Coordinates of N, CA and C and ligand atoms in Angstrom, one line a residue:
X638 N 55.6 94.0 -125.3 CA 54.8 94.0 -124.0 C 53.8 92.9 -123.9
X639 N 53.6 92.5 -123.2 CA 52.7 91.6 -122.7 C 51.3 91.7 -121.8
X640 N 50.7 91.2 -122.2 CA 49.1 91.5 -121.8 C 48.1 90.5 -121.5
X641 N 47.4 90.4 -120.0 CA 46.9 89.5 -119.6 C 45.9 89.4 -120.7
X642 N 44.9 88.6 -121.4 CA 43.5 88.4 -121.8 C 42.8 87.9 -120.9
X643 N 41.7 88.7 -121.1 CA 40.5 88.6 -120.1 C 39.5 87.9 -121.0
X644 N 38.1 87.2 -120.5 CA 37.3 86.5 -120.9 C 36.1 87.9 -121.3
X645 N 35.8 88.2 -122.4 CA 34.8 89.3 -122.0 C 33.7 88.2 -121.6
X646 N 33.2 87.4 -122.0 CA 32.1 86.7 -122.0 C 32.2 85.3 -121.4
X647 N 31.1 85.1 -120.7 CA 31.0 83.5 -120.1 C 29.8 82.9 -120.2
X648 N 30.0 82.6 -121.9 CA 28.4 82.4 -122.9 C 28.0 80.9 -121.9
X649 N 29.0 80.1 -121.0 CA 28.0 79.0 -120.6 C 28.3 79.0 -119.2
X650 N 28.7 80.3 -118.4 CA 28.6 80.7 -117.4 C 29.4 79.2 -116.3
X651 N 30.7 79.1 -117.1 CA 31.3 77.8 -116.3 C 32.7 78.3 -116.2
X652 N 32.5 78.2 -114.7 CA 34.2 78.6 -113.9 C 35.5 78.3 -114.6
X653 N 35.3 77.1 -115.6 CA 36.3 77.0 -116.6 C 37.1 77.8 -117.4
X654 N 35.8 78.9 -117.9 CA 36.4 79.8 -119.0 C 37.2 80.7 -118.6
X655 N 36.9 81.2 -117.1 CA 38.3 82.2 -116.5 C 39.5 81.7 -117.0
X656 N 39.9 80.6 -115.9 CA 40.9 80.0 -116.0 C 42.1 79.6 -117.9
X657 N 41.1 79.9 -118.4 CA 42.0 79.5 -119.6 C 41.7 80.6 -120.4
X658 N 41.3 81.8 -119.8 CA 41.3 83.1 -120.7 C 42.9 83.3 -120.1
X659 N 43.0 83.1 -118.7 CA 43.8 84.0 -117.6 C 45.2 83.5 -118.3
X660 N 44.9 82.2 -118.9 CA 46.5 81.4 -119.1 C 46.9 81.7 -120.7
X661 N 46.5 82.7 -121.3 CA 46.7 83.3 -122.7 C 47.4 84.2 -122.6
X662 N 47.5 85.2 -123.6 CA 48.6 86.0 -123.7 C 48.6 86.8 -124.9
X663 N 48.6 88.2 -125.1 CA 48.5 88.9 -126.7 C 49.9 89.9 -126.2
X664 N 50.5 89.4 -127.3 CA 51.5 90.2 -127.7 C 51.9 90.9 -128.7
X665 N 52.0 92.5 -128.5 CA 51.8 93.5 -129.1 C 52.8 93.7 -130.6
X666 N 52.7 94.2 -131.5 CA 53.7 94.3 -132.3 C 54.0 92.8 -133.1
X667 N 53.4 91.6 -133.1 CA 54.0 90.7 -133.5 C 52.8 90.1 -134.5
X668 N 52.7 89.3 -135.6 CA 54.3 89.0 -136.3 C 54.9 90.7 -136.9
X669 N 53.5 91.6 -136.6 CA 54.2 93.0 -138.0 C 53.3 93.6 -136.8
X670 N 54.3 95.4 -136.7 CA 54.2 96.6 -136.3 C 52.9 96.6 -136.3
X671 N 52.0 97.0 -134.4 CA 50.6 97.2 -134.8 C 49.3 96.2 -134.3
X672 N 50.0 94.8 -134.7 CA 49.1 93.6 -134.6 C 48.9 93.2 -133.1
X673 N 48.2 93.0 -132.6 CA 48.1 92.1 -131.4 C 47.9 90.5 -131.1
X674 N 48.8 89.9 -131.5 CA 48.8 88.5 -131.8 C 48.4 87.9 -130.5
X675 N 47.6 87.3 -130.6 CA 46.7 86.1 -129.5 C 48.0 84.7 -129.6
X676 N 47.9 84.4 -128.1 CA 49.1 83.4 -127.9 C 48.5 82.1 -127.1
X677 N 48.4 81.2 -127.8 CA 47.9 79.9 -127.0 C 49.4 79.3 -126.7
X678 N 50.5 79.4 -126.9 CA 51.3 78.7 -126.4 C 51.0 78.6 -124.9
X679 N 51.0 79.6 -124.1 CA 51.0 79.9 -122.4 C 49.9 78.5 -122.2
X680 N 48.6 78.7 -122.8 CA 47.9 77.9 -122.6 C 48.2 76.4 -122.4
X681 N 49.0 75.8 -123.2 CA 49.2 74.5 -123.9 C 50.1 74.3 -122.6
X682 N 50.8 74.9 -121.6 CA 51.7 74.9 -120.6 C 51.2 74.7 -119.1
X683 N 49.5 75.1 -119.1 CA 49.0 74.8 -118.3 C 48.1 73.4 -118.6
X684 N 48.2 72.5 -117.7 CA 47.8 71.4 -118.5 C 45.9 71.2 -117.9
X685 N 45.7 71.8 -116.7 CA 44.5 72.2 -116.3 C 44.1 72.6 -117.6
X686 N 44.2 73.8 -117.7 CA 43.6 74.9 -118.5 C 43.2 74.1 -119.9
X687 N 44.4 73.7 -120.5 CA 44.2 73.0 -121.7 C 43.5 71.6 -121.7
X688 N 43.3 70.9 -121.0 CA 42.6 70.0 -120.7 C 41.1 70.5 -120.7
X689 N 41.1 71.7 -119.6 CA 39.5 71.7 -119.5 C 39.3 72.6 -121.1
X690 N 39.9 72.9 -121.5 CA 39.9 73.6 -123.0 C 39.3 72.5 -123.6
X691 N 39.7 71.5 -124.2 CA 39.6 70.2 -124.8 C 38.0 69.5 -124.6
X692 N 38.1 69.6 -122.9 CA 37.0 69.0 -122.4 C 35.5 70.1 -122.8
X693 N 35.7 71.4 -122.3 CA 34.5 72.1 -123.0 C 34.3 71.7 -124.6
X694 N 34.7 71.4 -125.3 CA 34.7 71.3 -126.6 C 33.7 69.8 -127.1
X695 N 34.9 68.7 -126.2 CA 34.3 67.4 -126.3 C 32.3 67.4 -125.6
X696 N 32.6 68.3 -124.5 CA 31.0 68.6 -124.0 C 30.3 68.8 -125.1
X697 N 30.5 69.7 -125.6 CA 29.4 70.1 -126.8 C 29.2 69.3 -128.0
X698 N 30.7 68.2 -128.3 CA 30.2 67.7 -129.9 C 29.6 66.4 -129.6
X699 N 30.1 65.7 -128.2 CA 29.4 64.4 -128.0 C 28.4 64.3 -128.2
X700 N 28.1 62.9 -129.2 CA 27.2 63.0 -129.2 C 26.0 63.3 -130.5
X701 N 27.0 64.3 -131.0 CA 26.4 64.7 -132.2 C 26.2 64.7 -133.8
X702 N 26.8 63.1 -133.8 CA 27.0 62.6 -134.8 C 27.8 62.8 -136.0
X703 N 29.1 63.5 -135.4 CA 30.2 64.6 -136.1 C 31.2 62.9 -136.6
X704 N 31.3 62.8 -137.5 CA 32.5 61.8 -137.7 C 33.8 62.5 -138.5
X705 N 33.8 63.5 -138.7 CA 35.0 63.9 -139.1 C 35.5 65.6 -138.0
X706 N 36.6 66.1 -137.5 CA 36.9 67.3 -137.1 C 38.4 67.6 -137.6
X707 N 38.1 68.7 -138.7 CA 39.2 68.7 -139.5 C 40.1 70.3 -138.9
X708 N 40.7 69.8 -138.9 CA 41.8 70.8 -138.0 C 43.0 71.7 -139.1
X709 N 42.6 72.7 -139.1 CA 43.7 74.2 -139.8 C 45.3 74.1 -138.6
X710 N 46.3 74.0 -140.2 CA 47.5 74.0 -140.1 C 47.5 75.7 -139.5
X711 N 48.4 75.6 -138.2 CA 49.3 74.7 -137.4 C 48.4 74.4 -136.2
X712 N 47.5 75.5 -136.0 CA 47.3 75.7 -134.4 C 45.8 75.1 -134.3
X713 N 45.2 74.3 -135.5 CA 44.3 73.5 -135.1 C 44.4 71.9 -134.9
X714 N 46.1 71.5 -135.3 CA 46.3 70.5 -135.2 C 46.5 70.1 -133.7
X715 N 46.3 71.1 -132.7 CA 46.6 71.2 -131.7 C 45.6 70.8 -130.8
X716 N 44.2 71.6 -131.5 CA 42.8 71.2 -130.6 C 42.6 70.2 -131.0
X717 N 42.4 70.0 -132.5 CA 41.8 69.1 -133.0 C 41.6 67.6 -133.1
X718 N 43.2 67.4 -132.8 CA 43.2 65.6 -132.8 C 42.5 65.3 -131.3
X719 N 43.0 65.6 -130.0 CA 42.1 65.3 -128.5 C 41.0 65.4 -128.8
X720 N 40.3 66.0 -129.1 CA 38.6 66.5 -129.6 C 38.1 65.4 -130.5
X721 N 38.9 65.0 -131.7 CA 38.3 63.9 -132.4 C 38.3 62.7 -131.3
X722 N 39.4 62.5 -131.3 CA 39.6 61.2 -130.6 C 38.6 61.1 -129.2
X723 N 38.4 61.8 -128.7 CA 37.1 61.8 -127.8 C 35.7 61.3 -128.1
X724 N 35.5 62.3 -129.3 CA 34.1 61.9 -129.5 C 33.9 60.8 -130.7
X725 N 35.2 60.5 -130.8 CA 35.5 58.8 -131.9 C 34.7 59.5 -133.6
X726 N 35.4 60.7 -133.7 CA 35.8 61.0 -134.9 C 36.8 61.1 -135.8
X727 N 37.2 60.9 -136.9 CA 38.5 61.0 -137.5 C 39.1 62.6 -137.5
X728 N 40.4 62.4 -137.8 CA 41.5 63.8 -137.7 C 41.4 64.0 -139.2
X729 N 41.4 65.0 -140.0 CA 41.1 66.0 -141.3 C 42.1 66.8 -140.8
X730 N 43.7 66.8 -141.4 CA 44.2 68.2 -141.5 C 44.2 69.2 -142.7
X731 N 44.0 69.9 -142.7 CA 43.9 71.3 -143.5 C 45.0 71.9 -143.6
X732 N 45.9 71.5 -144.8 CA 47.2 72.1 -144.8 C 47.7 73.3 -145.4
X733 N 48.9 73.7 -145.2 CA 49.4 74.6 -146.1 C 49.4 74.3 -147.4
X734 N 49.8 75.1 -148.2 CA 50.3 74.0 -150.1 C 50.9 73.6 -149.5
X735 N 51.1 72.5 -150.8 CA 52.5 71.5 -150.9 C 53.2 70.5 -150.2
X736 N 51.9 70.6 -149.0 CA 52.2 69.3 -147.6 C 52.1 68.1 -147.9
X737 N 50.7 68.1 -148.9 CA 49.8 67.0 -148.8 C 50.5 66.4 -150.1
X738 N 50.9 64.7 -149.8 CA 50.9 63.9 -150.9 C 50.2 63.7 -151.7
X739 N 48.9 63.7 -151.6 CA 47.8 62.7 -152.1 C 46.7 63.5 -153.2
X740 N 46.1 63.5 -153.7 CA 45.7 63.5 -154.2 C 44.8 65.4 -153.3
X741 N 45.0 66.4 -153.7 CA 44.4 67.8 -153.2 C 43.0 68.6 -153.6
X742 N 42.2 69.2 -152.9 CA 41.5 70.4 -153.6 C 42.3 71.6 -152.5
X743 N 41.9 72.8 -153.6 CA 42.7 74.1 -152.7 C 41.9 75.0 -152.3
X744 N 41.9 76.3 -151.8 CA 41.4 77.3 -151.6 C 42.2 78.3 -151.0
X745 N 42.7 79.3 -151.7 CA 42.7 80.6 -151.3 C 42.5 81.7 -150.3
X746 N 42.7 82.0 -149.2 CA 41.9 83.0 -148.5 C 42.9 84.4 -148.1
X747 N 42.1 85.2 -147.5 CA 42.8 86.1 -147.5 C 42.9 86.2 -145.7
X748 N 43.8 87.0 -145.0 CA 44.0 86.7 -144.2 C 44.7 88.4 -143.0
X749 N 44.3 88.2 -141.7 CA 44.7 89.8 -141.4 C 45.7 90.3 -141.8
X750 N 47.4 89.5 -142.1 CA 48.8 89.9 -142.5 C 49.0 89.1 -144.2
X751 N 48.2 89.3 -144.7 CA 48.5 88.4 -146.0 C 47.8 87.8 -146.8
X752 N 47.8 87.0 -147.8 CA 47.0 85.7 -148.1 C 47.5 84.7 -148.1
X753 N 46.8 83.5 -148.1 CA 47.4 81.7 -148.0 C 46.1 81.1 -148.5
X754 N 46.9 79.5 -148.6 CA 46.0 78.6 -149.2 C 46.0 77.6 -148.3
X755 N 44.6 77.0 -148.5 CA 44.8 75.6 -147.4 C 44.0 74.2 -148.5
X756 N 45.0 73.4 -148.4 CA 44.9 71.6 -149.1 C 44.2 70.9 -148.1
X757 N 43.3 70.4 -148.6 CA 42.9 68.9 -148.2 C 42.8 67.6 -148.8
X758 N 42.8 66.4 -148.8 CA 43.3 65.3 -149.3 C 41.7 64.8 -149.6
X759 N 41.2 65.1 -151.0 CA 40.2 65.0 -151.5 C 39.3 63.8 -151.0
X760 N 39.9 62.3 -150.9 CA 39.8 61.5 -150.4 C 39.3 61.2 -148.8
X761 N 39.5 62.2 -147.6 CA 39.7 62.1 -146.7 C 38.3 61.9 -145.8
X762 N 37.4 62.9 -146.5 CA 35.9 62.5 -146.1 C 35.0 62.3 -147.2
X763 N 33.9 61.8 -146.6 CA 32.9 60.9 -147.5 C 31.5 62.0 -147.3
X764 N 31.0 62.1 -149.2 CA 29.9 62.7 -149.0 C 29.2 62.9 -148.1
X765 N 28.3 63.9 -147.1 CA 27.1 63.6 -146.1 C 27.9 63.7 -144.7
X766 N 29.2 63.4 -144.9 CA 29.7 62.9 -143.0 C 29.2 64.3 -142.9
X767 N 29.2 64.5 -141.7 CA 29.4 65.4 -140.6 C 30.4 66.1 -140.0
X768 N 31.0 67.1 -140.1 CA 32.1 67.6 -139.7 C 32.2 68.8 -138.9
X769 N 33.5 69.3 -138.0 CA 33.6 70.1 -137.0 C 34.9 70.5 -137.3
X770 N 35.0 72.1 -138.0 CA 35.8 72.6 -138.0 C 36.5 72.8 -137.1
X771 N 38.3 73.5 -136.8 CA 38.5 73.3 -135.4 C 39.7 74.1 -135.4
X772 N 40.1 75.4 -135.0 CA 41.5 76.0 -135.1 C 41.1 76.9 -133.6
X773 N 42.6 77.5 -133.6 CA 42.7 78.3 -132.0 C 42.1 80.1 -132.4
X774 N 42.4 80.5 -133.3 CA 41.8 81.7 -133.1 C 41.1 82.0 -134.3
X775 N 39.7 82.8 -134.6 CA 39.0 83.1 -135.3 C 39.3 84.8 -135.4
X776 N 39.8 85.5 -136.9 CA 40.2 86.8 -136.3 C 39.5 87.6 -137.6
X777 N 39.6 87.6 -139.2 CA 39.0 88.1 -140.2 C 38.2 87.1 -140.4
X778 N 38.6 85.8 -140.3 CA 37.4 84.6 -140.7 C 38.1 83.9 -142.2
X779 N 38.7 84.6 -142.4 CA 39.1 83.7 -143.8 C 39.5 82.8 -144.0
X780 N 40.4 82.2 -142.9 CA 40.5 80.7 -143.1 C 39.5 80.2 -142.5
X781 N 38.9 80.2 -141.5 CA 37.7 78.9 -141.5 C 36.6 79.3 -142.9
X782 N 36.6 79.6 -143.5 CA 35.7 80.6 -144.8 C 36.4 79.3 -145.9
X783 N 37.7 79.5 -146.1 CA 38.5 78.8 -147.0 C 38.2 76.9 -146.5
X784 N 38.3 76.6 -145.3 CA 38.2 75.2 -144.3 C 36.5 75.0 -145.0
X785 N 35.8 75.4 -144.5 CA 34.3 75.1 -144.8 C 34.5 74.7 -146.3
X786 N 34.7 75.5 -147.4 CA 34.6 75.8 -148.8 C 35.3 74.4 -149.5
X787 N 36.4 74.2 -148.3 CA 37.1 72.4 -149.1 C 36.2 71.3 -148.6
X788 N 35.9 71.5 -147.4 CA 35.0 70.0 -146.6 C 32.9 70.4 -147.5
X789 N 33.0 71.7 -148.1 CA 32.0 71.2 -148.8 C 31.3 70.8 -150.1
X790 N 33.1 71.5 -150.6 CA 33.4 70.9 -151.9 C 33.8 69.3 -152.2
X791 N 33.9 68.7 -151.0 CA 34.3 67.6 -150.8 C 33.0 66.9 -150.6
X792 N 31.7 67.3 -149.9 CA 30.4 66.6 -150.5 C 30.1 66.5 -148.7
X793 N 30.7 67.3 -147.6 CA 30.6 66.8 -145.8 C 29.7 68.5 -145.7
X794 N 29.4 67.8 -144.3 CA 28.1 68.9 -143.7 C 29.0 69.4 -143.1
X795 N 29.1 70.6 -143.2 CA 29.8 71.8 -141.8 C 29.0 71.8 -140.7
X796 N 29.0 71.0 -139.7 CA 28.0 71.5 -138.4 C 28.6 72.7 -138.0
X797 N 29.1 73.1 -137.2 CA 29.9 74.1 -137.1 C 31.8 74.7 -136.8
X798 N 32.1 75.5 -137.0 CA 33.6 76.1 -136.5 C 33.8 75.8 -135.3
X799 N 35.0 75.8 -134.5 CA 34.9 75.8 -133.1 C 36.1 76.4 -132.9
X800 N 36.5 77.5 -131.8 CA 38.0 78.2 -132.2 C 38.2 78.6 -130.6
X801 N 39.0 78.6 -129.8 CA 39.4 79.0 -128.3 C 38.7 80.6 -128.5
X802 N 39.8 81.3 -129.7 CA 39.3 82.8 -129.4 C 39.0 83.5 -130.5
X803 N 38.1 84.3 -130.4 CA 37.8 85.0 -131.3 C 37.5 86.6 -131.3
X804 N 37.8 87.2 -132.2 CA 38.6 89.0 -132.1 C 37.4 89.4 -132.8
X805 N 36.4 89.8 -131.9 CA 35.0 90.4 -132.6 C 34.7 91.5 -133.6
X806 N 36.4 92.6 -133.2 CA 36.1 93.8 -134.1 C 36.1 93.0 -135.8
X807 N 37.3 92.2 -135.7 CA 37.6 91.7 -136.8 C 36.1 91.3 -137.8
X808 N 35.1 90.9 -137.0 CA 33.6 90.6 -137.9 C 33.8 89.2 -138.7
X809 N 35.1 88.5 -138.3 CA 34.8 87.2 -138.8 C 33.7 86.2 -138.8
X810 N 33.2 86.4 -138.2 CA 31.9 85.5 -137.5 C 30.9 85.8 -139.1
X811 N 30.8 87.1 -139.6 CA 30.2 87.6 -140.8 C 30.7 87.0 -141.7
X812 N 31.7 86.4 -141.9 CA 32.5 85.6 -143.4 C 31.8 84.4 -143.6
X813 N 31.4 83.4 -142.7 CA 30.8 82.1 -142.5 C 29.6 81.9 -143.0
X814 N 29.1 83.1 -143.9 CA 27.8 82.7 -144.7 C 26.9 82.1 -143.3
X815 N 26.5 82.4 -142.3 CA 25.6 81.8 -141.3 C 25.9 80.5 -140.9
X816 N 27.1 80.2 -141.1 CA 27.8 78.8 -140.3 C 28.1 79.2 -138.8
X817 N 27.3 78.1 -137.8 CA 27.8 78.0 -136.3 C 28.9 78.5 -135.9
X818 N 29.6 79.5 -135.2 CA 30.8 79.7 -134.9 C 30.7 79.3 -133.4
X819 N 31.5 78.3 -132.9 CA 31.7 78.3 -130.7 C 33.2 78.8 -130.3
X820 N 32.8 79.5 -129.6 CA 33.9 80.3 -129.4 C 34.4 79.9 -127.6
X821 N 35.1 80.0 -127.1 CA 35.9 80.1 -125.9 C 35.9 81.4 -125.0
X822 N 36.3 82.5 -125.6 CA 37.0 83.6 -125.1 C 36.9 84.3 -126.2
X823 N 36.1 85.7 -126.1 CA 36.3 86.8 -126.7 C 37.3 88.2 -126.4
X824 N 38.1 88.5 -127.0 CA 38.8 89.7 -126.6 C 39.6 90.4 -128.5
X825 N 39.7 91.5 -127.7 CA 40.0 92.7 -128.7 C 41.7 92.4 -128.7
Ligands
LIG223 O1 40.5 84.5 -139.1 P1 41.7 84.7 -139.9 O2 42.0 86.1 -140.2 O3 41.8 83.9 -141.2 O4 43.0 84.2 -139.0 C1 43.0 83.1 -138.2 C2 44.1 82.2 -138.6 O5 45.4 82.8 -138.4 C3 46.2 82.0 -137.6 O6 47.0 81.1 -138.4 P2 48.1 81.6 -139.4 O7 47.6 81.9 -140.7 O8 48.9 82.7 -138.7 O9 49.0 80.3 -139.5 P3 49.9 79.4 -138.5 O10 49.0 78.8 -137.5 O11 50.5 78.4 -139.4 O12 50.9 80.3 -137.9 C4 45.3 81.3 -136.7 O13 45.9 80.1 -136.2 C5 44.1 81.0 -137.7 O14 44.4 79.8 -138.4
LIG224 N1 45.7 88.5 -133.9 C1 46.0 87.2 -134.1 N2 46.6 86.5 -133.1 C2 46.8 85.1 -133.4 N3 46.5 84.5 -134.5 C3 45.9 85.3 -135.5 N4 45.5 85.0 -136.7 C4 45.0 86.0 -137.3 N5 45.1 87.1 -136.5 C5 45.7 86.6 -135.3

């Protein structure tokens, strides 16, 4: 079954955030019996919606001296590169194992259906940068938990996470050790 998502909140009170709550989608039962999986595909279909998605984002980092926005495999390779390329930062992907050629540090996390690991290419940022984490939904927190823990082992400042949606029962927001979370769209 299928189910509209609604905005509970409109933390910057901009006619935008309807619109690309309205163009999402949680579908019940998937990937396992129970779950309510958050769907940005619908999104990515409207090109309004995803656009002004991009654009609230680029609002907030312009400007703020972010040179790196490293983006979680798969669905932050999606925000993430438009967003850098905006505010003339570099793309950081955060992979699965076994993606990355080059030279890796790893981390572990645990996750609502499982656990995984995410690679980054040790090389990729430079002590001090600045960086802006960046994936589509925030739900236990453990991969942006795992994302911070490589870009700070790597010697970069976490300004903050930035995620379309995030599932408040879940308490992710609580994993981040007091790291910035910007959110889009809250729903259960
Ligand atoms: O807050 P958490 O509980 O850690 O969950 C959030 C993560 O889960 C989803 O990715 P998933 O691991 O399903 O990988 P995929 O994008 O490759 O499908 C989502 O895109 C986030 O990256
Ligand atoms: N409920 C959910 N929907 C989409 N992505 C997720 N990642 C973790 N939990 C999720």
């Amino acid at each position: 079954m299928l189910v509209a998502m609604s905005a509970w909140k409109d933390r910057e009170n901009d006619p935008r955030i309807e619109g690309i709550a309205s163009s999402m989608r949680v579908i019940s039962d998937f990937p396992k019996p129970g779950f309510k999986f958050k769907d940005i595909t619908t999104l990515l279909l409207n090109p309004k919606a995803f656009k002004n998605t991009v654009d609230l984002f680029v609002e907030r980092y312009t400007g703020k001296g972010i040179s790196v926005v490293a983006g979680v495999e798969a669905r932050g390779f999606i925000f993430g590169p438009p967003i850098a390329l905006a505010i003339g930062a570099k793309f950081v992907p955060l992979r699965k194992p076994r993606k990355l050629p080059g030279t890796v540090i790893s981390e572990k996390y645990v996750l609502e259906y499982g656990t995984d690991c995410l690679e980054m290419h040790i090389e990729a940022v430079e002590p001090g940068e600045r960086s802006l984490v960046v994936d589509d939904v925030v739900a236990t927190g453990g991969t942006l938990c795992a994302a911070i823990k490589l870009l700070e082992r790597a010697g970069a400042e976490v300004v903050e996470c930035a995620c379309v949606i995030e599932v408040p029962h879940l308490k992710g927001r609580e994993k981040l050790n007091g790291k910035p979370l910007y959110v889009l769209v809250e729903t259960d």
